[in-house]
XYZ file of C-alpha atoms in Angstrom:
487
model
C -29.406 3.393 5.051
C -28.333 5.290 2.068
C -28.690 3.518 -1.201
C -25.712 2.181 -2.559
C -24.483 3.340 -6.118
C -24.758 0.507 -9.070
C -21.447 -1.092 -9.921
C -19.356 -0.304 -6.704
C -20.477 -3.873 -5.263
C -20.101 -7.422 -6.899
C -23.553 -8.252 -8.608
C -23.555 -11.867 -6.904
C -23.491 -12.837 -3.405
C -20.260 -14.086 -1.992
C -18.713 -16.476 -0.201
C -15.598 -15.567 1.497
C -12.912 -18.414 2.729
C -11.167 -16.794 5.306
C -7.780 -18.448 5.742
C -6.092 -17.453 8.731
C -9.127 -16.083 10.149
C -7.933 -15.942 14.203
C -4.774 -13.982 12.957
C -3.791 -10.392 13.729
C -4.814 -9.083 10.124
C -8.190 -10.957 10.343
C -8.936 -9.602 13.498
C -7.712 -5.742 13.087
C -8.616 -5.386 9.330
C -10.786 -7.883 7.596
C -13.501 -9.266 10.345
C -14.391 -5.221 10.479
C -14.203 -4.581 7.121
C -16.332 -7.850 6.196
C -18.708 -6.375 8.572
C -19.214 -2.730 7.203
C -19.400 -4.314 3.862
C -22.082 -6.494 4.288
C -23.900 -4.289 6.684
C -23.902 -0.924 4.803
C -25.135 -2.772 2.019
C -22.317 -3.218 -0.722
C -22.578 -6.907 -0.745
C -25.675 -8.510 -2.067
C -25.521 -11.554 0.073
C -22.485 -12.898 1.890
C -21.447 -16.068 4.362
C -17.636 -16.336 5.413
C -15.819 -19.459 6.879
C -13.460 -18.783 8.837
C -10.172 -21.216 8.974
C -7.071 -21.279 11.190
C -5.496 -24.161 13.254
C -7.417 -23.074 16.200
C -9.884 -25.804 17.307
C -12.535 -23.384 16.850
C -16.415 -24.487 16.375
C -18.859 -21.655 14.930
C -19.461 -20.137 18.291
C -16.413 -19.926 19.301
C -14.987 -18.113 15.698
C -18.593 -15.875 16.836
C -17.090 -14.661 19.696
C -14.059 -13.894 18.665
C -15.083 -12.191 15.698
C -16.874 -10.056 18.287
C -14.460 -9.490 20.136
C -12.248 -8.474 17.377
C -15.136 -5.757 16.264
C -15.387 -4.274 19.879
C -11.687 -3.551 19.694
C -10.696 -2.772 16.635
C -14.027 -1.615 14.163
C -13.911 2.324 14.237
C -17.834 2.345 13.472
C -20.757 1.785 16.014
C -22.241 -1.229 15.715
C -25.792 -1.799 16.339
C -27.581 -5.054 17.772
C -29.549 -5.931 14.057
C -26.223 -5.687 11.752
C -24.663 -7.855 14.390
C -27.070 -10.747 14.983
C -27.030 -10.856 10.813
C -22.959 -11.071 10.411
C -23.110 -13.708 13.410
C -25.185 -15.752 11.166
C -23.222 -15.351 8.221
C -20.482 -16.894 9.702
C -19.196 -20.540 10.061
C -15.432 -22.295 10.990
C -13.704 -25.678 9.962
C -10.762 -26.189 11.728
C -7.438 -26.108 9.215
C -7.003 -30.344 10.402
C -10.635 -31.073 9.543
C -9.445 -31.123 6.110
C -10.666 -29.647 2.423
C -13.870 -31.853 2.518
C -14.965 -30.568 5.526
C -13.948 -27.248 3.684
C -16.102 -28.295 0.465
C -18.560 -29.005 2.979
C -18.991 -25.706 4.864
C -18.924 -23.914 1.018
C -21.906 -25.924 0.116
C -23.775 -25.057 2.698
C -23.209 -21.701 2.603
C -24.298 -21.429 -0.962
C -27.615 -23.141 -0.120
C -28.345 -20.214 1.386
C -28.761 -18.214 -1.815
C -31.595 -18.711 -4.032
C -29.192 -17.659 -7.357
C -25.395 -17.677 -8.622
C -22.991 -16.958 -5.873
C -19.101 -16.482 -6.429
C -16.222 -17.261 -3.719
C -13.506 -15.399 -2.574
C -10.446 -17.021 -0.779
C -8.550 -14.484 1.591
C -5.202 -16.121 2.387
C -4.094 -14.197 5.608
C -1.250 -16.401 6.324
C 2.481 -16.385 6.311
C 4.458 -16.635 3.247
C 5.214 -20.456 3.629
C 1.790 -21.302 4.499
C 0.276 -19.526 1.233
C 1.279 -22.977 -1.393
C -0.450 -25.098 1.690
C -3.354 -23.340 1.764
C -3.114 -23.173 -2.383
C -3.427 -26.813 -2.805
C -6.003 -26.799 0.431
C -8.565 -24.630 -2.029
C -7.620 -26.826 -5.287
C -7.887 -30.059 -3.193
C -11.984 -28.982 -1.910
C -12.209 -28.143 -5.248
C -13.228 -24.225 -4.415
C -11.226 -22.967 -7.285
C -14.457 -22.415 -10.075
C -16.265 -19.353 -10.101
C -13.858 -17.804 -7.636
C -10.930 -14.997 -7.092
C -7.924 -15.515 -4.071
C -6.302 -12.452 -2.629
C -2.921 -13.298 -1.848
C -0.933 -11.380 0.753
C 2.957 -9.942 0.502
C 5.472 -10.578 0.054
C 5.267 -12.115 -3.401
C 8.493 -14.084 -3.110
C 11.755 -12.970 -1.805
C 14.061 -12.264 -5.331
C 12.926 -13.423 -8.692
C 13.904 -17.089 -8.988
C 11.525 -17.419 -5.766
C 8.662 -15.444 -7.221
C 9.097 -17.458 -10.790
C 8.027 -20.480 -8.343
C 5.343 -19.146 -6.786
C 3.546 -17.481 -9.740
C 4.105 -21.108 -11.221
C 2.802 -23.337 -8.640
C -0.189 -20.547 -7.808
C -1.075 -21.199 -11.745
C -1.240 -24.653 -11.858
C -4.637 -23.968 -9.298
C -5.956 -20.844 -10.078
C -5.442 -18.625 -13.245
C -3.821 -15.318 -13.056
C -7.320 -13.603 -13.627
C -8.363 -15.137 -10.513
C -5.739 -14.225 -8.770
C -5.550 -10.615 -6.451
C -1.901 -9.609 -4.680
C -3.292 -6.815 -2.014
C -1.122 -3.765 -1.702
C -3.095 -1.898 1.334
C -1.385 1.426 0.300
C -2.834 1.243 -3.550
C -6.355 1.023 -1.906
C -6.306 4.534 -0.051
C -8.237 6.866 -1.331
C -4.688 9.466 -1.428
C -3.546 6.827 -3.715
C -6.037 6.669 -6.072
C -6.812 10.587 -5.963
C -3.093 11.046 -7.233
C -4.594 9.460 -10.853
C -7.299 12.074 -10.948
C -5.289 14.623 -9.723
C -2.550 13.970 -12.806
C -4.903 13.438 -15.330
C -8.107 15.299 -15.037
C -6.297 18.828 -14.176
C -4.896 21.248 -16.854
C -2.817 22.828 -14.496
C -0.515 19.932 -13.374
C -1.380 17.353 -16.120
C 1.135 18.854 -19.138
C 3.855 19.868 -16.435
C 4.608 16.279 -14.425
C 7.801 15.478 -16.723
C 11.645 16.215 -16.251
C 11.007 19.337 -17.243
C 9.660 20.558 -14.657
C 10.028 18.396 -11.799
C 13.363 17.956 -10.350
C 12.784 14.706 -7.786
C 10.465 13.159 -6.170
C 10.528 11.874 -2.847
C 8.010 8.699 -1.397
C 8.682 8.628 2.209
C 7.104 6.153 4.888
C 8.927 6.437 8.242
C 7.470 4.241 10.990
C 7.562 4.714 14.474
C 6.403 1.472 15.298
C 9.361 -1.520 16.179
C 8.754 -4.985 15.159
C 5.832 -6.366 17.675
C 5.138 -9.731 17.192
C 6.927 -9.896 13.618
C 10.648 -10.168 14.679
C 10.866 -14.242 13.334
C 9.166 -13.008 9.951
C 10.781 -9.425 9.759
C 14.311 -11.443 10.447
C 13.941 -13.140 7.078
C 12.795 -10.612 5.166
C 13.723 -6.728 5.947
C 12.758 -3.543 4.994
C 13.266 -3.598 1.387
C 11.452 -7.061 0.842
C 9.146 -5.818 3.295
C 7.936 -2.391 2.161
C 9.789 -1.434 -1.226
C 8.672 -4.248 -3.540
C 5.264 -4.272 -2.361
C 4.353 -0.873 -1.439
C 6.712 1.864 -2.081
C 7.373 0.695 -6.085
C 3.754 0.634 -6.804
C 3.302 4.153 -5.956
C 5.925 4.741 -7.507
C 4.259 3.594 -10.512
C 0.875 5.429 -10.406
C 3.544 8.263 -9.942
C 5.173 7.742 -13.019
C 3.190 5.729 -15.568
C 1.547 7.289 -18.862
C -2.168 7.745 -19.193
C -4.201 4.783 -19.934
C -6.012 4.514 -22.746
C -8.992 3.719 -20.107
C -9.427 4.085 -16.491
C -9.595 -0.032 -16.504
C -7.841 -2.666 -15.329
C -6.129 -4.004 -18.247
C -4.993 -0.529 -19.654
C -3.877 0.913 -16.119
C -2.134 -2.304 -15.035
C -0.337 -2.040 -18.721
C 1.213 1.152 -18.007
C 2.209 0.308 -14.449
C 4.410 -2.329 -16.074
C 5.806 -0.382 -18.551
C 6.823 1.834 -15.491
C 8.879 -1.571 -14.185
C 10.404 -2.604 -17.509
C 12.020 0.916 -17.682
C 13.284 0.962 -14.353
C 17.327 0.753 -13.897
C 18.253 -1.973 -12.433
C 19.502 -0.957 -8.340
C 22.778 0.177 -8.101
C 23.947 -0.855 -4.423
C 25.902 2.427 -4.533
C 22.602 4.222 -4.269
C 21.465 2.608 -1.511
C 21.744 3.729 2.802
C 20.647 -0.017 4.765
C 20.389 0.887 8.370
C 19.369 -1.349 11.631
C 18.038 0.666 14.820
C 20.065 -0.210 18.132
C 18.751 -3.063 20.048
C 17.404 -4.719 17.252
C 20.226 -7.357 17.667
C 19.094 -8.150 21.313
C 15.089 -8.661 20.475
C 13.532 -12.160 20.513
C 14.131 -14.409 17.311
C 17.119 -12.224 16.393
C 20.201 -13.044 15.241
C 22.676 -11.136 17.607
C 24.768 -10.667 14.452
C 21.965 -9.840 12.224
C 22.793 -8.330 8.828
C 19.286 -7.908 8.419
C 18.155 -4.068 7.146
C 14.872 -2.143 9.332
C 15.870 0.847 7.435
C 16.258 1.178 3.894
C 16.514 4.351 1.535
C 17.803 4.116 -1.989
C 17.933 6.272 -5.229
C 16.186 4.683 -8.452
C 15.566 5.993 -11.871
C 13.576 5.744 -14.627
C 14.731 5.447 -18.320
C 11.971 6.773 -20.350
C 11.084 9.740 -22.497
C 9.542 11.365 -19.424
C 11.668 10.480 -16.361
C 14.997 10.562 -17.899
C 17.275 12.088 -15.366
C 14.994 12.702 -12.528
C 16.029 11.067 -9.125
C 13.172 9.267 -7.422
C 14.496 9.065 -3.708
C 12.633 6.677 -1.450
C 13.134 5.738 2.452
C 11.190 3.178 4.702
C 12.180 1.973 8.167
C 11.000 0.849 11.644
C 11.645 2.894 15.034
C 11.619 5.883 13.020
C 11.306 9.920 14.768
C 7.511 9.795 13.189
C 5.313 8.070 11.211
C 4.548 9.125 7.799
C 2.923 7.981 4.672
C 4.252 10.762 1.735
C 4.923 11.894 -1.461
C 6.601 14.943 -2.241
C 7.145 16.373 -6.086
C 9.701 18.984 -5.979
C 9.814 21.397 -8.688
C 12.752 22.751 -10.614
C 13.666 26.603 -9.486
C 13.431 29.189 -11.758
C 16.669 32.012 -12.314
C 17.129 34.180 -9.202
C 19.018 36.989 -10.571
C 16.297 39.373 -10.683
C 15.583 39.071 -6.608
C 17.968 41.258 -4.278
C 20.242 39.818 -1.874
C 18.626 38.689 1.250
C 15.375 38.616 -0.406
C 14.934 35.121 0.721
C 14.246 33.895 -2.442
C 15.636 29.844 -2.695
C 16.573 29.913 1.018
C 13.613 27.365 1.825
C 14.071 24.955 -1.592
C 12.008 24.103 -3.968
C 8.704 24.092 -4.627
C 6.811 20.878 -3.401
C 3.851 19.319 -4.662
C 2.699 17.016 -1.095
C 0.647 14.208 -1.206
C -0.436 12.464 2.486
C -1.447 8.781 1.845
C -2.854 8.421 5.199
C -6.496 7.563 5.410
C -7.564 10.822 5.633
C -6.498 12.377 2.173
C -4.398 15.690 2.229
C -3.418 17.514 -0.473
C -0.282 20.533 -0.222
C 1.051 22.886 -2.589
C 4.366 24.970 -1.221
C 5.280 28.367 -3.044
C 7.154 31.631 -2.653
C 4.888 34.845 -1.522
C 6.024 38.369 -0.797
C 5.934 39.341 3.008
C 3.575 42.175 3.440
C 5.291 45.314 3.623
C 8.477 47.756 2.010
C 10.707 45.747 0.153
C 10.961 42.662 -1.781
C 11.272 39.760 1.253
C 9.564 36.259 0.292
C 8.362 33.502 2.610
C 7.078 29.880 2.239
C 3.608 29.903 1.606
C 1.099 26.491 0.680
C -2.428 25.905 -0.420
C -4.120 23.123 1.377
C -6.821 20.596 0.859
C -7.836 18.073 3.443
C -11.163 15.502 2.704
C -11.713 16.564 6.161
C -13.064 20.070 4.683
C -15.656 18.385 1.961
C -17.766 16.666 4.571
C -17.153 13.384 2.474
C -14.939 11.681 4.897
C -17.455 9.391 6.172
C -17.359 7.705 2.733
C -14.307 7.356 2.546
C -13.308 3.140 2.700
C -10.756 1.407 4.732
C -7.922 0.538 1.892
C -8.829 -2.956 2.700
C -12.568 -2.570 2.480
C -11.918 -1.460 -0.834
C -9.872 -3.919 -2.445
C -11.635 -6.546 -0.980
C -14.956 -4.956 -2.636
C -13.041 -4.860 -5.803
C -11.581 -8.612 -6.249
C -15.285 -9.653 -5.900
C -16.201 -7.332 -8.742
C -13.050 -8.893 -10.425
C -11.326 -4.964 -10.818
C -7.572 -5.775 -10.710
C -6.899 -2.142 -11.394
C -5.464 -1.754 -7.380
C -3.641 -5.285 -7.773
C -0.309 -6.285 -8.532
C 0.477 -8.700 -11.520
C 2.885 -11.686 -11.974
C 5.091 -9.721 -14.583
C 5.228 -6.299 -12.664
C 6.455 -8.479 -9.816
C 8.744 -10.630 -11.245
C 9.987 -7.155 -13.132
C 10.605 -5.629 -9.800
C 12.547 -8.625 -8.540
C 14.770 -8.470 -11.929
C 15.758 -4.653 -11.100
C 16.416 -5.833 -7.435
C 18.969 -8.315 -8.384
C 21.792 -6.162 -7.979
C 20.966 -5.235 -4.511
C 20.066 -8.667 -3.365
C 23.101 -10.106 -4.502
C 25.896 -6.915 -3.280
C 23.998 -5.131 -0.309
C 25.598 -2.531 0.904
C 26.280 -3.129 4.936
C 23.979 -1.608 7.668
C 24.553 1.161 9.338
C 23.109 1.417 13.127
C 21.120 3.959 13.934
C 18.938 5.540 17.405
C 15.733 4.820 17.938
C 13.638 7.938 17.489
C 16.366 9.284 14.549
C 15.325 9.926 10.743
C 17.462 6.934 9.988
C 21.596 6.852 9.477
C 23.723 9.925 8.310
C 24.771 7.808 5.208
C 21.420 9.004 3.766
C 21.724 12.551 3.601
C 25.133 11.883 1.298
C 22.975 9.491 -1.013
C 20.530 12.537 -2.032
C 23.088 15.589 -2.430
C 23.010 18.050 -3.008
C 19.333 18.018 -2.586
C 17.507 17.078 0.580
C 15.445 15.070 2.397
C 11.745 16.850 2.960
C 10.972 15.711 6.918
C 7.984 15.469 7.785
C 8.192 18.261 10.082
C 8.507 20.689 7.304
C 5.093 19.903 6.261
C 3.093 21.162 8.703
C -0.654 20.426 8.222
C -3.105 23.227 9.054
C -6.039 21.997 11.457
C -9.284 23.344 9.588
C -10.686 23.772 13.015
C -8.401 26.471 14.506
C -8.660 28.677 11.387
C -10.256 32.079 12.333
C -10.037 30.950 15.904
């Protein structure tokens, strides 16, 4: 086993309180990611207890911790890491109470012969987080531990006011972690190095130079399971609050003073104070057909699974410069993207028919999925007589470095991180309360939805909302497969 670097992992073993343990994100993200953790090393010790309201006993939670590692884990695992996770782990049913809870902690911690620290993963809907709050506080599991909370953070800001309040009568907000999965990709956090550690883009990424900027996730996938929860909530609570405004930030914010916590969370907020406050003008809400008819469903549902809007930022930098973003379910493809589009230079010095601005700007691309991708589109001269230009890019994949197999699940990651207590990927109480403030307009006036087919980019409304520039579909960013070059 390669040795693991000093400082990536927590420097105490851990216990991890698991709430919500049988649930869909337990069993596709966190059992697996638990398990590479602690078996590649980066954990110096750990036990988990598991807790749902399944009347599980230790065996049982075994199995189907198993189970969920056979199906969903996307590395082999051998015999020895498994027998030594199966005997790191222990259940107490959610009705056996928080002594029973205290109970199963203790024991765990007997286990080490030093300091331990816990961690409390709440995987569990919005209205049971409070519960499972006062659960914790009641077992008295709240010293020398850190809680991740799960989105959303409240639904508009007198609701998040509440929570942040009643969360810090238990636990205080240094303790306290809200995940954003898309903040712990490695294409997110390669955006800060690629800003500030590079001469070349680093003293250009202002208005004056960069016209817009796009963020894009399109998802083919419908609702699932979710329809009850996604019925109350919608796209914009869904995705834009939690995900699509905090790369907006990284996108936007100054350099810290340090690449720490405390300075990088600072300048994310200052990103959220000068935000605009939504204008619902600048908004497209759309619902895919059929959504109406789907179980849990309001057959007059006002409810949004599409949602594009135009915000700005009103700073020094950023004055003036669009930042377009668009989310939505039962999309034409799935996409995770951000494109930086340049400002054209003059033209008047290229012929006629030279093709010279006929394919738009230039586009910085940035691909957030798991696999980071890097593209930069610009204007070449077509070999032969005569002055004709085409489209060209450069291209970086972390498939090409041979590093990909270090890469970390976004959830691996930021799990690894609140036990090191690095809230540098996390969310605070003020940058979310913030971004409920500059929602307040669209919360209270939404525009009405506009239906639209499944397998569509979304309703027409939205290419009005960005003239007279355009939407940058994914289809226009073609990625190059490294293994069919020279072929």
């Amino acid at each position: 086993m390669a040795k693991i670097p000093a400082g990536v992992g927590p420097r105490y073993p851990q216990v991890v309180v698991l709430v919500g343990a049988t649930g869909d994100l337990a069993r596709r993200k966190l059992l697996p990611g638990l398990f590479h953790l602690a078996s590649a090393g980066f954990i110096p010790g750990c036990r988990i207890i598991g807790v749902s309201l399944d009347e599980f006993d230790a065996d049982g939670f075994r199995a189907a911790a198993r189970s969920a590692l056979d199906e969903f884990s996307s590395r082999k695992i051998k015999d020895d890491d498994w027998a030594a996770f199966a005997a790191s782990l222990d259940y107490v049913p959610l009705n056996a109470g928080a002594a029973a809870l205290r109970a199963a902690v203790d024991n765990a911690e007997k286990t080490f012969s030093g300091e331990s620290r816990r961690l409390h993963y709440l995987s569990v809907p919005p209205s049971a987080a409070l519960p499972a709050v006062r659960l914790l506080g009641e077992a008295g599991l709240v010293e020398r531990s850190r809680i991740i909370m799960e989105k959303p953070f409240g639904t508009d800001l007198a609701s998040a006011v509440t929570l942040n309040k009643k969360l810090h009568e238990v636990f205080d907000e240094d303790q306290i972690f809200r995940i954003d999965h898309f903040l712990g990709k490695e294409p997110a956090q390669n955006i800060l190095a690629f800003r500030f550690a590079n001469g070349l883009f680093e003293p250009i990424w202002n208005r004056n130079f960069i016209d817009h900027v796009q963020i894009d996730v399109p998802e083919t996938l419908g609702l699932g399971k979710r329809s009850a929860f996604y019925e109350a909530t919608g796209a914009y609570r869904d995705m834009v609050v939690t995900h699509l405004f905090q790369i907006l930030a990284f996108m936007a914010m100054e350099p810290p003073t340090a690449l720490a916590p405390r300075p990088i969370s600072e300048e994310k907020n200052k990103v959220f104070r000068s935000m605009l406050p939504l204008d619902p003008g600048n908004v497209v809400r759309g619902q895919y057909s059929g959504y109406r008819t789907e179980d849990g469903v309001d057959p007059e549902s006002d409810t949004e699974t599409f949602i594009s809007l135009k915000c700005e930022i009103d700073n020094w930098r950023w004055a003036g410069v669009p930042f377009l973003l668009r989310t939505g379910k039962r999309l034409a493809e799935g996409q995770r993207v951000i494109s930086i589009a340049f400002r054209e230079p003059p033209k008047s010095m290229f012929p006629a028919g030279s093709g010279v601005g006929a394919h738009g700007p230039d586009h910085l691309t940035f691909d957030l999925a798991d696999a980071s991708k890097m593209s930069l589109s610009f204007y070449g001269k077509r070999p032969g007589p005569g002055m004709r230009l085409d489209k060209q890019s450069l291209q970086f994949a972390m498939h090409d470095t041979g590093l990909i197999g270090d890469v970390l699940e976004a959830y691996e990651r930021l799990i690894l991180d609140a036990m090191r207590g690095d809230h540098t990927l996390f969310t605070t109480a003020e940058g979310i309360e913030r971004l409920w403030e500059v929602s307040a307009p669209l919360l209270e006036a939404p525009p009405p939805v506009r239906f639209y087919a499944p397998g569509s980019w979304g309703p027409n409304a939205i290419h009005q909302l960005v003239a007279p520039r355009a939407w940058r579909l994914p289809f226009e960013r073609a990625w190059r497969d490294p293994n069919k070059l020279g072929s």
